[in-house]
PDB file of C-alpha atoms and ligand atoms in Angstrom:
ATOM      1  CA  MET U   1      15.596  -8.080 -21.109  1.00 49.00           C
ATOM      2  CA  SER U   2      12.959  -8.611 -23.834  1.00 55.00           C
ATOM      3  CA  ASN U   3      10.783  -5.693 -24.920  1.00 65.00           C
ATOM      4  CA  LYS U   4       7.575  -7.515 -23.974  1.00 81.00           C
ATOM      5  CA  VAL U   5       5.752  -5.604 -21.243  1.00 89.00           C
ATOM      6  CA  VAL U   6       5.369  -7.808 -18.169  1.00 92.00           C
ATOM      7  CA  THR U   7       1.867  -7.873 -16.659  1.00 96.00           C
ATOM      8  CA  ILE U   8       1.764  -8.169 -12.879  1.00 97.00           C
ATOM      9  CA  TYR U   9      -1.445  -9.356 -11.240  1.00 97.00           C
ATOM     10  CA  PHE U  10      -2.170  -7.102  -8.271  1.00 98.00           C
ATOM     11  CA  LEU U  11      -4.077  -9.245  -5.762  1.00 97.00           C
ATOM     12  CA  THR U  12      -6.415  -6.824  -4.047  1.00 97.00           C
ATOM     13  CA  GLY U  13     -10.095  -6.190  -3.554  1.00 95.00           C
ATOM     14  CA  ASN U  14      -9.435  -2.450  -3.403  1.00 96.00           C
ATOM     15  CA  LYS U  15      -9.871  -0.661  -6.757  1.00 97.00           C
ATOM     16  CA  HIS U  16      -8.379   2.564  -5.392  1.00 98.00           C
ATOM     17  CA  LYS U  17      -5.082   0.812  -4.767  1.00 98.00           C
ATOM     18  CA  VAL U  18      -5.008  -0.377  -8.387  1.00 98.00           C
ATOM     19  CA  ILE U  19      -5.647   3.166  -9.655  1.00 98.00           C
ATOM     20  CA  GLU U  20      -2.820   4.501  -7.480  1.00 98.00           C
ATOM     21  CA  VAL U  21      -0.345   1.829  -8.557  1.00 98.00           C
ATOM     22  CA  GLU U  22      -1.031   1.840 -12.324  1.00 98.00           C
ATOM     23  CA  PRO U  23       0.860   5.065 -13.130  1.00 98.00           C
ATOM     24  CA  ILE U  24       3.804   3.992 -10.964  1.00 98.00           C
ATOM     25  CA  ALA U  25       3.995   0.641 -12.751  1.00 98.00           C
ATOM     26  CA  SER U  26       3.951   2.248 -16.187  1.00 97.00           C
ATOM     27  CA  LYS U  27       6.791   4.558 -15.122  1.00 97.00           C
ATOM     28  CA  TYR U  28       8.886   1.436 -14.480  1.00 96.00           C
ATOM     29  CA  GLY U  29       7.738  -0.267 -17.712  1.00 96.00           C
ATOM     30  CA  PHE U  30       5.276  -2.765 -16.186  1.00 97.00           C
ATOM     31  CA  LYS U  31       1.551  -3.313 -16.590  1.00 97.00           C
ATOM     32  CA  ILE U  32      -0.727  -3.836 -13.597  1.00 97.00           C
ATOM     33  CA  LYS U  33      -3.934  -5.829 -13.641  1.00 96.00           C
ATOM     34  CA  GLY U  34      -6.157  -5.713 -10.575  1.00 96.00           C
ATOM     35  CA  TYR U  35      -7.106  -9.224  -9.474  1.00 95.00           C
ATOM     36  CA  PRO U  36      -9.657  -9.438  -6.653  1.00 93.00           C
ATOM     37  CA  GLY U  37     -10.428 -12.558  -4.684  1.00 82.00           C
ATOM     38  CA  TYR U  38      -6.999 -14.195  -4.355  1.00 79.00           C
ATOM     39  CA  LYS U  39      -5.554 -12.358  -1.372  1.00 85.00           C
ATOM     40  CA  VAL U  40      -5.381 -14.633   1.652  1.00 86.00           C
ATOM     41  CA  GLU U  41      -4.482 -12.555   4.732  1.00 87.00           C
ATOM     42  CA  ILE U  42      -2.720 -14.179   7.674  1.00 90.00           C
ATOM     43  CA  GLN U  43      -2.744 -12.379  11.043  1.00 89.00           C
ATOM     44  CA  SER U  44       0.548 -10.762  11.935  1.00 92.00           C
ATOM     45  CA  MET U  45       1.883  -7.548  13.479  1.00 93.00           C
ATOM     46  CA  ASP U  46       4.319  -7.323  10.554  1.00 96.00           C
ATOM     47  CA  LEU U  47       2.832  -6.018   7.283  1.00 97.00           C
ATOM     48  CA  ALA U  48       5.722  -7.504   5.284  1.00 97.00           C
ATOM     49  CA  GLU U  49       4.946 -10.971   6.632  1.00 97.00           C
ATOM     50  CA  ILE U  50       1.305 -10.506   5.617  1.00 96.00           C
ATOM     51  CA  SER U  51       2.182  -9.353   2.084  1.00 97.00           C
ATOM     52  CA  GLU U  52       4.797 -12.111   1.604  1.00 97.00           C
ATOM     53  CA  LYS U  53       2.521 -14.948   2.677  1.00 97.00           C
ATOM     54  CA  ALA U  54      -0.378 -13.586   0.594  1.00 97.00           C
ATOM     55  CA  ALA U  55       1.844 -13.229  -2.478  1.00 97.00           C
ATOM     56  CA  LEU U  56       3.270 -16.749  -2.125  1.00 97.00           C
ATOM     57  CA  LEU U  57      -0.203 -18.276  -1.808  1.00 96.00           C
ATOM     58  CA  GLY U  58      -1.479 -16.155  -4.699  1.00 96.00           C
ATOM     59  CA  TYR U  59       1.463 -17.183  -6.864  1.00 96.00           C
ATOM     60  CA  LEU U  60       0.928 -20.869  -6.049  1.00 95.00           C
ATOM     61  CA  TYR U  61      -2.685 -20.484  -7.085  1.00 94.00           C
ATOM     62  CA  LEU U  62      -2.302 -18.355 -10.213  1.00 95.00           C
ATOM     63  CA  GLY U  63       1.161 -19.266 -11.451  1.00 95.00           C
ATOM     64  CA  LYS U  64       1.543 -15.750 -12.872  1.00 96.00           C
ATOM     65  CA  PRO U  65       3.536 -12.698 -11.722  1.00 97.00           C
ATOM     66  CA  VAL U  66       1.782 -11.333  -8.628  1.00 97.00           C
ATOM     67  CA  MET U  67       1.906  -8.259  -6.417  1.00 98.00           C
ATOM     68  CA  VAL U  68       0.417  -7.850  -2.948  1.00 98.00           C
ATOM     69  CA  GLU U  69       0.468  -4.618  -0.968  1.00 98.00           C
ATOM     70  CA  ASP U  70      -0.592  -4.439   2.652  1.00 97.00           C
ATOM     71  CA  ALA U  71      -0.935  -1.198   4.582  1.00 98.00           C
ATOM     72  CA  GLY U  72      -2.014   0.242   7.906  1.00 98.00           C
ATOM     73  CA  LEU U  73      -2.417   3.516   9.788  1.00 98.00           C
ATOM     74  CA  PHE U  74      -0.416   3.889  13.006  1.00 98.00           C
ATOM     75  CA  ILE U  75      -1.473   6.638  15.451  1.00 98.00           C
ATOM     76  CA  GLU U  76       1.221   7.716  17.952  1.00 98.00           C
ATOM     77  CA  ALA U  77      -1.149   8.791  20.761  1.00 97.00           C
ATOM     78  CA  LEU U  78      -2.885   5.383  20.507  1.00 97.00           C
ATOM     79  CA  ASN U  79       0.408   3.424  20.678  1.00 97.00           C
ATOM     80  CA  GLY U  80       0.268   2.548  16.980  1.00 97.00           C
ATOM     81  CA  PHE U  81      -3.411   1.536  16.896  1.00 97.00           C
ATOM     82  CA  PRO U  82      -5.015   0.461  14.541  1.00 97.00           C
ATOM     83  CA  GLY U  83      -1.818  -0.650  12.670  1.00 97.00           C
ATOM     84  CA  PRO U  84      -2.260  -4.099  11.110  1.00 94.00           C
ATOM     85  CA  TYR U  85      -5.913  -4.066  12.182  1.00 94.00           C
ATOM     86  CA  SER U  86      -6.725  -0.979  10.102  1.00 97.00           C
ATOM     87  CA  SER U  87      -9.127  -2.732   7.771  1.00 95.00           C
ATOM     88  CA  TYR U  88     -11.237  -4.107  10.637  1.00 95.00           C
ATOM     89  CA  VAL U  89     -11.130  -0.853  12.592  1.00 97.00           C
ATOM     90  CA  TYR U  90     -12.084   1.150   9.512  1.00 98.00           C
ATOM     91  CA  LYS U  91     -15.123  -1.093   9.031  1.00 97.00           C
ATOM     92  CA  VAL U  92     -16.158  -1.046  12.721  1.00 97.00           C
ATOM     93  CA  LEU U  93     -15.245   2.492  13.868  1.00 97.00           C
ATOM     94  CA  GLY U  94     -14.739   4.411  10.627  1.00 97.00           C
ATOM     95  CA  ILE U  95     -13.010   7.773  10.453  1.00 97.00           C
ATOM     96  CA  ASN U  96     -15.451   9.375  12.885  1.00 97.00           C
ATOM     97  CA  GLY U  97     -14.676   6.678  15.457  1.00 97.00           C
ATOM     98  CA  ILE U  98     -10.958   7.451  15.148  1.00 98.00           C
ATOM     99  CA  LEU U  99     -11.618  11.199  15.499  1.00 97.00           C
ATOM    100  CA  LYS U 100     -13.693  10.467  18.607  1.00 97.00           C
ATOM    101  CA  LEU U 101     -10.891   8.382  20.120  1.00 96.00           C
ATOM    102  CA  LEU U 102      -8.555  11.340  19.549  1.00 96.00           C
ATOM    103  CA  GLY U 103     -11.001  13.918  20.900  1.00 93.00           C
ATOM    104  CA  GLY U 104      -9.050  16.462  22.982  1.00 86.00           C
ATOM    105  CA  VAL U 105      -5.693  14.803  22.205  1.00 94.00           C
ATOM    106  CA  SER U 106      -3.165  17.402  21.006  1.00 96.00           C
ATOM    107  CA  ASP U 107      -0.587  14.904  19.722  1.00 97.00           C
ATOM    108  CA  ARG U 108      -2.030  14.152  16.272  1.00 98.00           C
ATOM    109  CA  ARG U 109       1.087  12.450  14.840  1.00 98.00           C
ATOM    110  CA  ALA U 110       0.446   9.353  12.766  1.00 98.00           C
ATOM    111  CA  TYR U 111       2.015   7.413   9.927  1.00 98.00           C
ATOM    112  CA  PHE U 112       1.021   4.951   7.260  1.00 98.00           C
ATOM    113  CA  LEU U 113       3.159   1.885   6.624  1.00 98.00           C
ATOM    114  CA  SER U 114       3.032  -0.227   3.502  1.00 98.00           C
ATOM    115  CA  ALA U 115       4.684  -3.481   2.476  1.00 98.00           C
ATOM    116  CA  THR U 116       4.740  -4.655  -1.122  1.00 98.00           C
ATOM    117  CA  THR U 117       5.717  -8.123  -2.279  1.00 98.00           C
ATOM    118  CA  ILE U 118       6.196  -9.015  -5.952  1.00 98.00           C
ATOM    119  CA  ILE U 119       6.804 -12.535  -7.198  1.00 98.00           C
ATOM    120  CA  TYR U 120       8.051 -12.886 -10.762  1.00 96.00           C
ATOM    121  CA  LYS U 121       9.864 -16.183 -10.865  1.00 92.00           C
ATOM    122  CA  PRO U 122      12.632 -16.466  -9.728  1.00 94.00           C
ATOM    123  CA  CYS U 123      12.523 -12.925  -8.260  1.00 96.00           C
ATOM    124  CA  ILE U 124      10.802 -12.565  -4.867  1.00 97.00           C
ATOM    125  CA  ILE U 125      10.933  -8.969  -3.658  1.00 98.00           C
ATOM    126  CA  THR U 126       9.516  -7.261  -0.575  1.00 98.00           C
ATOM    127  CA  GLU U 127       9.887  -3.542   0.095  1.00 98.00           C
ATOM    128  CA  ARG U 128       8.447  -1.204   2.730  1.00 98.00           C
ATOM    129  CA  GLY U 129       7.225   2.385   2.542  1.00 98.00           C
ATOM    130  CA  ARG U 130       6.289   4.958   5.175  1.00 98.00           C
ATOM    131  CA  VAL U 131       4.724   8.402   5.273  1.00 98.00           C
ATOM    132  CA  ASP U 132       4.633  10.524   8.421  1.00 98.00           C
ATOM    133  CA  GLY U 133       1.903  13.050   9.057  1.00 98.00           C
ATOM    134  CA  TYR U 134      -1.007  14.120  11.227  1.00 98.00           C
ATOM    135  CA  ILE U 135      -4.635  13.229  11.899  1.00 98.00           C
ATOM    136  CA  SER U 136      -6.807  16.206  10.987  1.00 97.00           C
ATOM    137  CA  ILE U 137      -9.367  17.700  13.381  1.00 96.00           C
ATOM    138  CA  GLU U 138     -12.195  16.926  10.979  1.00 96.00           C
ATOM    139  CA  PRO U 139     -12.583  14.946   7.733  1.00 98.00           C
ATOM    140  CA  ARG U 140     -11.708  16.873   4.531  1.00 98.00           C
ATOM    141  CA  GLY U 141     -11.956  15.882   0.875  1.00 98.00           C
ATOM    142  CA  ASP U 142     -13.858  13.243  -1.043  1.00 97.00           C
ATOM    143  CA  LYS U 143     -11.157  11.482  -3.053  1.00 98.00           C
ATOM    144  CA  GLY U 144      -9.321   8.268  -2.242  1.00 97.00           C
ATOM    145  CA  PHE U 145     -10.460   5.713   0.311  1.00 98.00           C
ATOM    146  CA  GLY U 146     -10.204   4.564   3.921  1.00 98.00           C
ATOM    147  CA  PHE U 147      -8.548   7.051   6.253  1.00 98.00           C
ATOM    148  CA  ASP U 148      -7.604   9.474   3.436  1.00 98.00           C
ATOM    149  CA  PRO U 149     -10.011  12.251   4.617  1.00 98.00           C
ATOM    150  CA  ILE U 150      -8.246  12.506   8.005  1.00 98.00           C
ATOM    151  CA  PHE U 151      -4.569  12.049   7.093  1.00 98.00           C
ATOM    152  CA  ILE U 152      -2.340  15.048   6.301  1.00 98.00           C
ATOM    153  CA  PRO U 153       1.175  14.078   5.181  1.00 98.00           C
ATOM    154  CA  GLU U 154       4.126  16.111   6.424  1.00 98.00           C
ATOM    155  CA  GLY U 155       4.973  18.821   3.887  1.00 97.00           C
ATOM    156  CA  SER U 156       1.361  19.435   2.843  1.00 98.00           C
ATOM    157  CA  ASP U 157      -1.711  21.223   4.208  1.00 97.00           C
ATOM    158  CA  MET U 158      -4.093  18.906   2.390  1.00 98.00           C
ATOM    159  CA  THR U 159      -5.495  15.557   3.445  1.00 98.00           C
ATOM    160  CA  PHE U 160      -4.916  12.630   1.093  1.00 98.00           C
ATOM    161  CA  ALA U 161      -8.626  12.863   0.193  1.00 98.00           C
ATOM    162  CA  GLU U 162      -8.088  16.416  -1.128  1.00 98.00           C
ATOM    163  CA  MET U 163      -5.265  15.298  -3.445  1.00 98.00           C
ATOM    164  CA  SER U 164      -5.231  13.937  -6.978  1.00 98.00           C
ATOM    165  CA  ILE U 165      -3.704  10.462  -7.437  1.00 98.00           C
ATOM    166  CA  ASP U 166      -0.457  12.051  -8.650  1.00 98.00           C
ATOM    167  CA  GLU U 167      -0.262  14.303  -5.603  1.00 98.00           C
ATOM    168  CA  LYS U 168      -0.982  11.460  -3.176  1.00 98.00           C
ATOM    169  CA  ASN U 169       1.670   9.363  -4.936  1.00 98.00           C
ATOM    170  CA  LYS U 170       4.272  12.057  -4.202  1.00 98.00           C
ATOM    171  CA  TYR U 171       3.904  11.294  -0.502  1.00 98.00           C
ATOM    172  CA  SER U 172       2.262   7.963   0.021  1.00 98.00           C
ATOM    173  CA  HIS U 173       3.526   4.885   1.821  1.00 98.00           C
ATOM    174  CA  ARG U 174       2.146   2.764  -1.048  1.00 98.00           C
ATOM    175  CA  ALA U 175       3.892   4.755  -3.794  1.00 98.00           C
ATOM    176  CA  ARG U 176       7.147   4.391  -1.858  1.00 98.00           C
ATOM    177  CA  SER U 177       7.013   0.626  -1.279  1.00 98.00           C
ATOM    178  CA  VAL U 178       5.686  -0.119  -4.776  1.00 98.00           C
ATOM    179  CA  SER U 179       8.300   2.094  -6.496  1.00 98.00           C
ATOM    180  CA  LYS U 180      11.141   0.445  -4.583  1.00 98.00           C
ATOM    181  CA  ALA U 181       9.787  -3.043  -5.338  1.00 98.00           C
ATOM    182  CA  LEU U 182       9.307  -2.356  -9.076  1.00 98.00           C
ATOM    183  CA  GLU U 183      12.731  -0.802  -9.359  1.00 97.00           C
ATOM    184  CA  LYS U 184      14.268  -3.901  -7.776  1.00 98.00           C
ATOM    185  CA  LEU U 185      12.179  -6.159 -10.022  1.00 97.00           C
ATOM    186  CA  GLY U 186      13.535  -4.382 -13.094  1.00 95.00           C
ATOM    187  CA  ARG U 187      17.072  -5.023 -11.879  1.00 95.00           C
ATOM    188  CA  CYS U 188      16.302  -8.662 -11.051  1.00 95.00           C
ATOM    189  CA  ILE U 189      14.839  -9.302 -14.530  1.00 93.00           C
ATOM    190  CA  GLU U 190      17.832  -7.635 -16.134  1.00 91.00           C
ATOM    191  CA  TYR U 191      20.216  -9.739 -14.075  1.00 91.00           C
ATOM    192  CA  MET U 192      18.357 -12.964 -14.897  1.00 88.00           C
ATOM    193  CA  GLY U 193      18.432 -12.010 -18.599  1.00 85.00           C
ATOM    194  CA  SER U 194      22.190 -11.500 -18.478  1.00 75.00           C
ATOM    195  CA  GLU U 195      22.596 -14.956 -16.862  1.00 66.00           C
ATOM    196  CA  THR U 196      21.027 -16.854 -19.775  1.00 48.00           C
TER     197      THR U 196
HETATM  198  P1  LIG N 201      -6.670  -5.428   0.103  1.00 59.94           P
HETATM  199  O1  LIG N 201      -7.721  -6.223  -0.612  1.00 59.94           O
HETATM  200  O2  LIG N 201      -5.498  -5.088  -0.773  1.00 59.94           O
HETATM  201  O3  LIG N 201      -6.248  -6.045   1.416  1.00 59.94           O
HETATM  202  P2  LIG N 201      -7.648  -3.301   1.855  1.00 59.94           P
HETATM  203  O4  LIG N 201      -8.453  -2.072   1.553  1.00 59.94           O
HETATM  204  O5  LIG N 201      -8.192  -4.278   2.848  1.00 59.94           O
HETATM  205  O6  LIG N 201      -7.367  -4.005   0.439  1.00 59.94           O
HETATM  206  P3  LIG N 201      -5.170  -3.081   3.433  1.00 59.94           P
HETATM  207  O7  LIG N 201      -5.469  -4.341   4.151  1.00 59.94           O
HETATM  208  O8  LIG N 201      -3.806  -2.918   2.839  1.00 59.94           O
HETATM  209  O9  LIG N 201      -6.227  -2.812   2.244  1.00 59.94           O
HETATM  210  O10 LIG N 201      -5.383  -1.799   4.331  1.00 59.94           O
HETATM  211  C1  LIG N 201      -6.086  -1.831   5.544  1.00 59.94           C
HETATM  212  C2  LIG N 201      -6.884  -0.581   5.736  1.00 59.94           C
HETATM  213  O11 LIG N 201      -5.998   0.514   5.984  1.00 59.94           O
HETATM  214  C3  LIG N 201      -7.724  -0.156   4.552  1.00 59.94           C
HETATM  215  O12 LIG N 201      -8.971  -0.800   4.565  1.00 59.94           O
HETATM  216  C4  LIG N 201      -7.857   1.357   4.783  1.00 59.94           C
HETATM  217  O13 LIG N 201      -8.907   1.612   5.684  1.00 59.94           O
HETATM  218  C5  LIG N 201      -6.518   1.691   5.442  1.00 59.94           C
HETATM  219  N1  LIG N 201      -5.582   2.213   4.442  1.00 59.94           N
HETATM  220  C6  LIG N 201      -4.547   1.571   3.864  1.00 59.94           C
HETATM  221  N2  LIG N 201      -3.935   2.349   2.954  1.00 59.94           N
HETATM  222  C7  LIG N 201      -4.610   3.512   2.941  1.00 59.94           C
HETATM  223  C8  LIG N 201      -4.497   4.711   2.208  1.00 59.94           C
HETATM  224  O14 LIG N 201      -3.579   4.875   1.263  1.00 59.94           O
HETATM  225  N3  LIG N 201      -5.365   5.681   2.475  1.00 59.94           N
HETATM  226  C9  LIG N 201      -6.322   5.551   3.408  1.00 59.94           C
HETATM  227  N4  LIG N 201      -6.510   4.450   4.138  1.00 59.94           N
HETATM  228  C10 LIG N 201      -5.670   3.438   3.907  1.00 59.94           C
END
């Protein structure tokens, strides 16, 4: 493997995601560049299918190494709602709408799922990540984005919005899927290098 640092174009309109992923990428020896505007999202119940299709289309368009990460919040008492529709539900209902839907419900269990696809020719890698936790009674914290102020991961008392990036990355669905994908990419590049 050459010593040149590979830059991966992270196709997302969400700056927070880029900030979360940058330190993980540098740990694995890669550089991340946020690239808004190229993520085409198909509708599917499967986050991995969404991230794969978006990455393939993005790669066809850009012709450079690309990463796509798709995520959603799944609430047990609501049969997994909003899941793959999290972005729409966040815009329409917001965190207060979710808290209202859960008003009086004692089962607060929820989890985030994430799927990350990286395409660095000829390597095409998709990995998933999950974090289990609870929906808080009220919003807490002002960091992060989306549902962070109401999600408490198992093993912590804090919501994601009360954590630094490093703390959130110790638990998060995104950190898990991205780490696995970058680790696999490193191995794929090494293998391809040893083939030539
Ligand atoms: P993309 O441009 O990458 O699609 P997005 O913000 O739309 O950015 P997703 O489609 O992956 O991201 O996620 C859907 C929604 O789920 C997102 O808008 C948030 O409301 C929520 N979400 C995902 N990951 C989250 C996280 O780590 N913390 C809080 N909310 C999150």
